[in-house]
Every structure is written in C-alpha cells, then in structure tokens.
Amino acid sequence: NAGVTQTPKFQVLKTGQSMTLQCAQDMNHNSMYWYRQDPGMGLRLIYYSASEGTTDKGEVPNGYNVSRLNKREFSLRLESAAPSQTSVYFCASSVGTGAYEQYFGPGTRLTVT
Amino acid sequence: QKEVEQNSGPLSVPEGAIASLNCTYSDRVSQSFFWYRQYSGKSPELIMSIYSNGDKEDGRFTAQLNKASQYVSLLIRDSQPSDSATYLCAVIQGAQKLVFGQGTRLTINP
C-alpha cells in the first residue's frame, strides 16, 4: 500500500516548456487534489476532483490544467511554464470532499528558469 | 483578513516542555479542523483532526477547539527534538475546500 505517489520528484523547465505531473493513489479514495506550496504562503489549492469524472478550480488555477484519468490517477499539466510556477507541488487524496482527512504525496519540486 | 492565520514563528521550546500552537479562522460556519506536521523537505502529515468544541487527546498531542472564538490550538506535551517541524493548521470551508494557514515553525531545544 503505497498511499499517494507522485512523479517526477524534481524537474527543471525552461520558460515556455510544458510538462505533466502525475499522481496516483491506491486507497480507493474518491477525491483528489493538487496544491502548490511557496515559502511563507502555505499550501494553496490549484484544482481538485471531487469524484471520478469531475474537476473544479481551486484558489490558484491560472496556468494549469488537470485530468482525472480514472479513480486512481489525477494529473496536472503546465502548458507553458513561467518562472512564477516555480514551487513544490503536492497531490493529495481523501475519501470524499468536506470533513475528510487528506493524505499527501511526497511532492514534486519544480523550477522554471 | 486571512482565512486561516497562524503565527509563523519560529517558536522555540525546551525539550520536555509543552509547546502551544495557535490558529484562528475567519469562516464562522467551519466545522472541521486539522493539524498537519511537515518536516523540512517532506510532505504534510496529518496528526490530528477535531470537529467538536473542547479537547481531543492523542498521545502527547491535544487539539483544542473553540468555535465561538474561532480558534483552534495544538498542545504538544513532553516535547522532543523529533517534534521540530512546521505545523500547519487547516480548516474546511464552504463544505469542500481545505484552507491552510501559513504554518508555525517549531524548534525543540535539547
């Protein structure tokens, strides 16, 4: 039981390049989330998927797209990376939205130059 | 006013003492509250959840919730150097969204 896994762990992009961050969970959770964490800013929600087949914007969605591929997998895509997207990205999952604990993956450290 | 506020610290506590971490929130209808611990370079790890007014104890950790005053706190008894980490307060708002405070950096001095 690996919990929440993310790939890659580290990535360096040049401005304008695109990439997809992958996330998978094996806890049979319905809901999945993408956050970014910047120094002094705490965790901010980018997008979430309440259940398979649905996605919704969070606090900071601009510049990102997501795909809920199936119940296990939720990917985050940067179409044209910008230096402002340099951050640590965390994927999380929970049984459902609302009053359920969220469990986090190990994170992806992304640098855009 | 930020939705969830924490003192960023650093908070320095001697080993064996009680560490007290505080958090205030702005949404009066919030019902669910969580404390996460995050070691440097690692992901957040859930350590406590609390949903009702009062205290909830789990080992050396006690979460306290006061909905009337809109604050939630975390007490760590018999603090150990391994407790040195950033502690994130998180609040469910709008029935779906988990909003995090910026975290309090705690250092336990041997």
PDB file of C-alpha atoms in Angstrom:
ATOM      1  CA  ASN A   1       0.000   0.000   0.000  1.00  0.00           C
ATOM      2  CA  ALA A   2       1.971   2.986  -1.306  1.00  0.00           C
ATOM      3  CA  GLY A   3      -0.642   5.648  -0.476  1.00  0.00           C
ATOM      4  CA  VAL A   4      -0.220   8.653  -2.765  1.00  0.00           C
ATOM      5  CA  THR A   5       2.627   8.607  -5.268  1.00  0.00           C
ATOM      6  CA  GLN A   6       3.873  11.435  -7.477  1.00  0.00           C
ATOM      7  CA  THR A   7       6.254  11.626 -10.414  1.00  0.00           C
ATOM      8  CA  PRO A   8       8.680  13.162 -11.042  1.00  0.00           C
ATOM      9  CA  LYS A   9      10.299  14.168  -7.732  1.00  0.00           C
ATOM     10  CA  PHE A  10      12.298  17.002  -9.294  1.00  0.00           C
ATOM     11  CA  GLN A  11      12.016  18.864 -12.582  1.00  0.00           C
ATOM     12  CA  VAL A  12      13.701  21.853 -14.190  1.00  0.00           C
ATOM     13  CA  LEU A  13      11.932  23.538 -17.103  1.00  0.00           C
ATOM     14  CA  LYS A  14      12.710  26.489 -19.300  1.00  0.00           C
ATOM     15  CA  THR A  15      10.107  29.223 -19.664  1.00  0.00           C
ATOM     16  CA  GLY A  16       7.503  28.184 -22.223  1.00  0.00           C
ATOM     17  CA  GLN A  17       8.054  24.438 -21.927  1.00  0.00           C
ATOM     18  CA  SER A  18       5.217  22.136 -20.991  1.00  0.00           C
ATOM     19  CA  MET A  19       5.035  19.173 -18.666  1.00  0.00           C
ATOM     20  CA  THR A  20       2.611  16.921 -16.825  1.00  0.00           C
ATOM     21  CA  LEU A  21       2.865  15.984 -13.161  1.00  0.00           C
ATOM     22  CA  GLN A  22       1.469  12.568 -12.392  1.00  0.00           C
ATOM     23  CA  CYS A  23      -0.324  11.471  -9.235  1.00  0.00           C
ATOM     24  CA  ALA A  24      -1.803   8.119  -8.256  1.00  0.00           C
ATOM     25  CA  GLN A  25      -3.424   6.778  -5.088  1.00  0.00           C
ATOM     26  CA  ASP A  26      -4.175   3.221  -4.056  1.00  0.00           C
ATOM     27  CA  MET A  27      -6.507   3.951  -1.134  1.00  0.00           C
ATOM     28  CA  ASN A  28      -9.707   3.804  -3.199  1.00  0.00           C
ATOM     29  CA  HIS A  29     -10.331   7.472  -2.432  1.00  0.00           C
ATOM     30  CA  ASN A  30     -12.944   9.378  -4.394  1.00  0.00           C
ATOM     31  CA  SER A  31     -11.445  12.850  -4.167  1.00  0.00           C
ATOM     32  CA  MET A  32      -8.054  14.115  -5.293  1.00  0.00           C
ATOM     33  CA  TYR A  33      -6.329  17.491  -5.102  1.00  0.00           C
ATOM     34  CA  TRP A  34      -3.381  19.463  -6.409  1.00  0.00           C
ATOM     35  CA  TYR A  35      -1.672  22.074  -4.210  1.00  0.00           C
ATOM     36  CA  ARG A  36       1.340  24.284  -4.571  1.00  0.00           C
ATOM     37  CA  GLN A  37       3.486  25.386  -1.651  1.00  0.00           C
ATOM     38  CA  ASP A  38       5.588  28.527  -1.732  1.00  0.00           C
ATOM     39  CA  PRO A  39       7.689  29.959   1.105  1.00  0.00           C
ATOM     40  CA  GLY A  40       5.540  31.952   3.515  1.00  0.00           C
ATOM     41  CA  MET A  41       2.359  31.182   1.551  1.00  0.00           C
ATOM     42  CA  GLY A  42       1.274  27.867   2.978  1.00  0.00           C
ATOM     43  CA  LEU A  43      -0.475  25.361   0.724  1.00  0.00           C
ATOM     44  CA  ARG A  44      -2.766  26.729  -1.941  1.00  0.00           C
ATOM     45  CA  LEU A  45      -5.306  24.640  -3.841  1.00  0.00           C
ATOM     46  CA  ILE A  46      -4.875  24.628  -7.618  1.00  0.00           C
ATOM     47  CA  TYR A  47      -7.556  22.172  -8.751  1.00  0.00           C
ATOM     48  CA  TYR A  48      -9.480  19.330  -7.234  1.00  0.00           C
ATOM     49  CA  SER A  49     -11.590  16.402  -8.357  1.00  0.00           C
ATOM     50  CA  ALA A  50     -14.447  15.542  -6.031  1.00  0.00           C
ATOM     51  CA  SER A  51     -15.065  12.258  -7.835  1.00  0.00           C
ATOM     52  CA  GLU A  52     -14.076  10.452 -10.990  1.00  0.00           C
ATOM     53  CA  GLY A  53     -15.194  12.466 -13.997  1.00  0.00           C
ATOM     54  CA  THR A  54     -15.345  15.857 -12.256  1.00  0.00           C
ATOM     55  CA  THR A  55     -12.802  18.617 -11.787  1.00  0.00           C
ATOM     56  CA  ASP A  56     -13.086  22.086 -10.249  1.00  0.00           C
ATOM     57  CA  LYS A  57     -10.886  25.129  -9.865  1.00  0.00           C
ATOM     58  CA  GLY A  58      -9.268  25.976  -6.589  1.00  0.00           C
ATOM     59  CA  GLU A  59      -7.668  29.172  -5.385  1.00  0.00           C
ATOM     60  CA  VAL A  60      -4.883  29.480  -7.996  1.00  0.00           C
ATOM     61  CA  PRO A  61      -5.890  27.642 -11.232  1.00  0.00           C
ATOM     62  CA  ASN A  62      -4.451  30.020 -13.832  1.00  0.00           C
ATOM     63  CA  GLY A  63      -1.752  28.427 -15.989  1.00  0.00           C
ATOM     64  CA  TYR A  64      -2.722  24.856 -15.108  1.00  0.00           C
ATOM     65  CA  ASN A  65      -4.992  22.138 -16.426  1.00  0.00           C
ATOM     66  CA  VAL A  66      -5.940  18.833 -14.861  1.00  0.00           C
ATOM     67  CA  SER A  67      -7.232  15.443 -15.917  1.00  0.00           C
ATOM     68  CA  ARG A  68      -8.877  12.850 -13.706  1.00  0.00           C
ATOM     69  CA  LEU A  69      -7.837   9.861 -15.767  1.00  0.00           C
ATOM     70  CA  ASN A  70      -9.643   7.299 -13.605  1.00  0.00           C
ATOM     71  CA  LYS A  71     -10.374   6.847  -9.921  1.00  0.00           C
ATOM     72  CA  ARG A  72      -6.692   6.311  -9.100  1.00  0.00           C
ATOM     73  CA  GLU A  73      -4.965   8.958 -11.196  1.00  0.00           C
ATOM     74  CA  PHE A  74      -5.089  12.750 -11.329  1.00  0.00           C
ATOM     75  CA  SER A  75      -2.599  14.676 -13.458  1.00  0.00           C
ATOM     76  CA  LEU A  76      -1.608  18.345 -13.512  1.00  0.00           C
ATOM     77  CA  ARG A  77      -0.391  19.949 -16.729  1.00  0.00           C
ATOM     78  CA  LEU A  78       1.554  23.134 -17.247  1.00  0.00           C
ATOM     79  CA  GLU A  79       1.067  24.131 -20.884  1.00  0.00           C
ATOM     80  CA  SER A  80       3.582  26.993 -20.988  1.00  0.00           C
ATOM     81  CA  ALA A  81       5.678  27.153 -17.842  1.00  0.00           C
ATOM     82  CA  ALA A  82       6.526  30.515 -16.269  1.00  0.00           C
ATOM     83  CA  PRO A  83       9.053  31.363 -13.528  1.00  0.00           C
ATOM     84  CA  SER A  84       6.104  32.193 -11.231  1.00  0.00           C
ATOM     85  CA  GLN A  85       5.221  28.493 -11.332  1.00  0.00           C
ATOM     86  CA  THR A  86       8.452  27.559  -9.567  1.00  0.00           C
ATOM     87  CA  SER A  87       7.150  25.791  -6.483  1.00  0.00           C
ATOM     88  CA  VAL A  88       6.674  22.490  -4.705  1.00  0.00           C
ATOM     89  CA  TYR A  89       3.580  20.672  -5.927  1.00  0.00           C
ATOM     90  CA  PHE A  90       1.680  18.236  -3.743  1.00  0.00           C
ATOM     91  CA  CYS A  91      -1.053  15.839  -4.717  1.00  0.00           C
ATOM     92  CA  ALA A  92      -3.495  14.682  -2.041  1.00  0.00           C
ATOM     93  CA  SER A  93      -6.490  12.379  -1.794  1.00  0.00           C
ATOM     94  CA  SER A  94      -9.391  11.820   0.575  1.00  0.00           C
ATOM     95  CA  VAL A  95     -12.413   9.582   0.901  1.00  0.00           C
ATOM     96  CA  GLY A  96     -14.580  12.498  -0.182  1.00  0.00           C
ATOM     97  CA  THR A  97     -14.680  16.263  -0.089  1.00  0.00           C
ATOM     98  CA  GLY A  98     -15.700  18.011   3.104  1.00  0.00           C
ATOM     99  CA  ALA A  99     -14.898  16.698   6.554  1.00  0.00           C
ATOM    100  CA  TYR A 100     -12.431  14.029   5.483  1.00  0.00           C
ATOM    101  CA  GLU A 101      -8.733  13.907   6.144  1.00  0.00           C
ATOM    102  CA  GLN A 102      -6.488  14.465   3.161  1.00  0.00           C
ATOM    103  CA  TYR A 103      -3.363  12.385   2.622  1.00  0.00           C
ATOM    104  CA  PHE A 104      -0.445  13.846   0.732  1.00  0.00           C
ATOM    105  CA  GLY A 105       2.060  12.521  -1.750  1.00  0.00           C
ATOM    106  CA  PRO A 106       5.815  13.210  -1.450  1.00  0.00           C
ATOM    107  CA  GLY A 107       5.741  16.253  -3.713  1.00  0.00           C
ATOM    108  CA  THR A 108       7.385  17.460  -6.922  1.00  0.00           C
ATOM    109  CA  ARG A 109       9.926  20.263  -6.736  1.00  0.00           C
ATOM    110  CA  LEU A 110       9.636  22.281  -9.948  1.00  0.00           C
ATOM    111  CA  THR A 111      11.995  25.022 -11.049  1.00  0.00           C
ATOM    112  CA  VAL A 112      11.234  27.167 -14.103  1.00  0.00           C
ATOM    113  CA  THR A 113      14.151  29.186 -15.424  1.00  0.00           C
TER     114      THR A 113
ATOM    115  CA  GLN B   1      -8.058  39.185   6.977  1.00  0.00           C
ATOM    116  CA  LYS B   2      -6.567  35.823   6.008  1.00  0.00           C
ATOM    117  CA  GLU B   3      -8.957  32.885   6.126  1.00  0.00           C
ATOM    118  CA  VAL B   4      -6.664  30.881   8.411  1.00  0.00           C
ATOM    119  CA  GLU B   5      -3.980  32.604  10.443  1.00  0.00           C
ATOM    120  CA  GLN B   6      -1.030  31.232  12.331  1.00  0.00           C
ATOM    121  CA  ASN B   7       1.993  32.840  13.908  1.00  0.00           C
ATOM    122  CA  SER B   8       4.824  31.867  11.552  1.00  0.00           C
ATOM    123  CA  GLY B   9       7.311  31.649  14.407  1.00  0.00           C
ATOM    124  CA  PRO B  10       9.863  30.342  14.857  1.00  0.00           C
ATOM    125  CA  LEU B  11       8.638  29.061  18.198  1.00  0.00           C
ATOM    126  CA  SER B  12      11.417  27.722  20.374  1.00  0.00           C
ATOM    127  CA  VAL B  13      10.615  25.368  23.268  1.00  0.00           C
ATOM    128  CA  PRO B  14      12.961  23.460  25.590  1.00  0.00           C
ATOM    129  CA  GLU B  15      12.873  19.682  25.477  1.00  0.00           C
ATOM    130  CA  GLY B  16      10.308  18.239  27.871  1.00  0.00           C
ATOM    131  CA  ALA B  17       8.195  21.399  27.966  1.00  0.00           C
ATOM    132  CA  ILE B  18       4.723  21.963  26.476  1.00  0.00           C
ATOM    133  CA  ALA B  19       4.596  23.502  23.008  1.00  0.00           C
ATOM    134  CA  SER B  20       1.459  25.514  22.271  1.00  0.00           C
ATOM    135  CA  LEU B  21       0.478  26.311  18.683  1.00  0.00           C
ATOM    136  CA  ASN B  22      -2.459  28.531  17.832  1.00  0.00           C
ATOM    137  CA  CYS B  23      -4.644  29.139  14.811  1.00  0.00           C
ATOM    138  CA  THR B  24      -7.583  31.444  14.116  1.00  0.00           C
ATOM    139  CA  TYR B  25     -10.041  31.204  11.242  1.00  0.00           C
ATOM    140  CA  SER B  26     -12.477  33.629   9.663  1.00  0.00           C
ATOM    141  CA  ASP B  27     -15.350  31.442   8.391  1.00  0.00           C
ATOM    142  CA  ARG B  28     -17.751  31.151  11.299  1.00  0.00           C
ATOM    143  CA  VAL B  29     -19.553  28.138   9.803  1.00  0.00           C
ATOM    144  CA  SER B  30     -16.419  25.976   9.512  1.00  0.00           C
ATOM    145  CA  GLN B  31     -16.933  22.580  11.149  1.00  0.00           C
ATOM    146  CA  SER B  32     -13.788  20.553  10.502  1.00  0.00           C
ATOM    147  CA  PHE B  33     -10.261  21.325  11.616  1.00  0.00           C
ATOM    148  CA  PHE B  34      -6.945  19.587  11.097  1.00  0.00           C
ATOM    149  CA  TRP B  35      -3.340  19.823  12.212  1.00  0.00           C
ATOM    150  CA  TYR B  36      -0.592  18.667   9.879  1.00  0.00           C
ATOM    151  CA  ARG B  37       3.094  18.294  10.654  1.00  0.00           C
ATOM    152  CA  GLN B  38       5.636  18.958   7.917  1.00  0.00           C
ATOM    153  CA  TYR B  39       9.306  18.172   8.260  1.00  0.00           C
ATOM    154  CA  SER B  40      11.692  20.172   6.105  1.00  0.00           C
ATOM    155  CA  GLY B  41      11.637  18.895   2.528  1.00  0.00           C
ATOM    156  CA  LYS B  42       8.803  16.450   3.227  1.00  0.00           C
ATOM    157  CA  SER B  43       5.059  16.392   2.643  1.00  0.00           C
ATOM    158  CA  PRO B  44       2.415  17.341   5.216  1.00  0.00           C
ATOM    159  CA  GLU B  45       1.403  14.511   7.545  1.00  0.00           C
ATOM    160  CA  LEU B  46      -1.954  14.539   9.322  1.00  0.00           C
ATOM    161  CA  ILE B  47      -1.564  14.354  13.103  1.00  0.00           C
ATOM    162  CA  MET B  48      -4.925  15.490  14.498  1.00  0.00           C
ATOM    163  CA  SER B  49      -8.468  16.242  13.413  1.00  0.00           C
ATOM    164  CA  ILE B  50     -11.132  17.858  15.564  1.00  0.00           C
ATOM    165  CA  TYR B  51     -14.776  18.578  14.850  1.00  0.00           C
ATOM    166  CA  SER B  52     -16.404  19.450  18.208  1.00  0.00           C
ATOM    167  CA  ASN B  53     -15.770  22.139  20.783  1.00  0.00           C
ATOM    168  CA  GLY B  54     -13.425  21.112  23.544  1.00  0.00           C
ATOM    169  CA  ASP B  55     -10.300  18.993  23.734  1.00  0.00           C
ATOM    170  CA  LYS B  56      -9.212  15.909  21.837  1.00  0.00           C
ATOM    171  CA  GLU B  57      -6.200  13.983  23.056  1.00  0.00           C
ATOM    172  CA  ASP B  58      -3.992  11.551  21.158  1.00  0.00           C
ATOM    173  CA  GLY B  59      -0.834  10.518  22.973  1.00  0.00           C
ATOM    174  CA  ARG B  60       1.291  13.609  23.599  1.00  0.00           C
ATOM    175  CA  PHE B  61      -0.911  15.733  21.334  1.00  0.00           C
ATOM    176  CA  THR B  62      -4.054  17.626  22.356  1.00  0.00           C
ATOM    177  CA  ALA B  63      -6.163  19.628  19.938  1.00  0.00           C
ATOM    178  CA  GLN B  64      -8.459  22.286  21.363  1.00  0.00           C
ATOM    179  CA  LEU B  65     -11.360  23.886  19.509  1.00  0.00           C
ATOM    180  CA  ASN B  66     -13.379  26.956  20.443  1.00  0.00           C
ATOM    181  CA  LYS B  67     -15.884  27.727  17.698  1.00  0.00           C
ATOM    182  CA  ALA B  68     -17.321  30.777  19.472  1.00  0.00           C
ATOM    183  CA  SER B  69     -13.899  32.431  19.474  1.00  0.00           C
ATOM    184  CA  GLN B  70     -12.924  30.857  16.134  1.00  0.00           C
ATOM    185  CA  TYR B  71      -9.654  29.406  17.235  1.00  0.00           C
ATOM    186  CA  VAL B  72      -8.073  26.004  17.303  1.00  0.00           C
ATOM    187  CA  SER B  73      -4.868  25.094  19.082  1.00  0.00           C
ATOM    188  CA  LEU B  74      -2.441  22.188  19.336  1.00  0.00           C
ATOM    189  CA  LEU B  75      -0.573  21.317  22.517  1.00  0.00           C
ATOM    190  CA  ILE B  76       2.435  19.018  22.440  1.00  0.00           C
ATOM    191  CA  ARG B  77       3.382  17.664  25.860  1.00  0.00           C
ATOM    192  CA  ASP B  78       6.841  16.424  26.784  1.00  0.00           C
ATOM    193  CA  SER B  79       8.272  17.989  23.615  1.00  0.00           C
ATOM    194  CA  GLN B  80      11.005  16.013  21.883  1.00  0.00           C
ATOM    195  CA  PRO B  81      13.629  17.178  19.357  1.00  0.00           C
ATOM    196  CA  SER B  82      11.812  14.990  16.802  1.00  0.00           C
ATOM    197  CA  ASP B  83       8.807  17.324  17.167  1.00  0.00           C
ATOM    198  CA  SER B  84      10.811  20.092  15.479  1.00  0.00           C
ATOM    199  CA  ALA B  85       8.871  20.785  12.285  1.00  0.00           C
ATOM    200  CA  THR B  86       6.395  23.200  10.727  1.00  0.00           C
ATOM    201  CA  TYR B  87       2.830  22.712  11.947  1.00  0.00           C
ATOM    202  CA  LEU B  88       0.028  23.581   9.542  1.00  0.00           C
ATOM    203  CA  CYS B  89      -3.488  24.375  10.662  1.00  0.00           C
ATOM    204  CA  ALA B  90      -6.188  23.577   8.087  1.00  0.00           C
ATOM    205  CA  VAL B  91      -9.894  24.352   8.064  1.00  0.00           C
ATOM    206  CA  ILE B  92     -12.677  23.029   5.815  1.00  0.00           C
ATOM    207  CA  GLN B  93     -14.512  25.985   4.305  1.00  0.00           C
ATOM    208  CA  GLY B  94     -17.527  26.011   2.020  1.00  0.00           C
ATOM    209  CA  ALA B  95     -18.141  22.308   2.727  1.00  0.00           C
ATOM    210  CA  GLN B  96     -15.409  21.221   0.314  1.00  0.00           C
ATOM    211  CA  LYS B  97     -12.319  23.385   0.381  1.00  0.00           C
ATOM    212  CA  LEU B  98      -9.439  22.759   2.784  1.00  0.00           C
ATOM    213  CA  VAL B  99      -7.718  26.065   3.554  1.00  0.00           C
ATOM    214  CA  PHE B 100      -4.280  26.054   5.161  1.00  0.00           C
ATOM    215  CA  GLY B 101      -2.584  28.559   7.369  1.00  0.00           C
ATOM    216  CA  GLN B 102       0.991  29.511   6.533  1.00  0.00           C
ATOM    217  CA  GLY B 103       2.349  27.240   9.264  1.00  0.00           C
ATOM    218  CA  THR B 104       4.266  27.718  12.514  1.00  0.00           C
ATOM    219  CA  ARG B 105       7.886  26.600  12.630  1.00  0.00           C
ATOM    220  CA  LEU B 106       8.583  24.833  15.933  1.00  0.00           C
ATOM    221  CA  THR B 107      12.065  24.118  17.260  1.00  0.00           C
ATOM    222  CA  ILE B 108      12.599  21.911  20.325  1.00  0.00           C
ATOM    223  CA  ASN B 109      15.911  22.655  22.020  1.00  0.00           C
ATOM    224  CA  PRO B 110      17.678  19.732  23.749  1.00  0.00           C
TER     225      PRO B 110
END
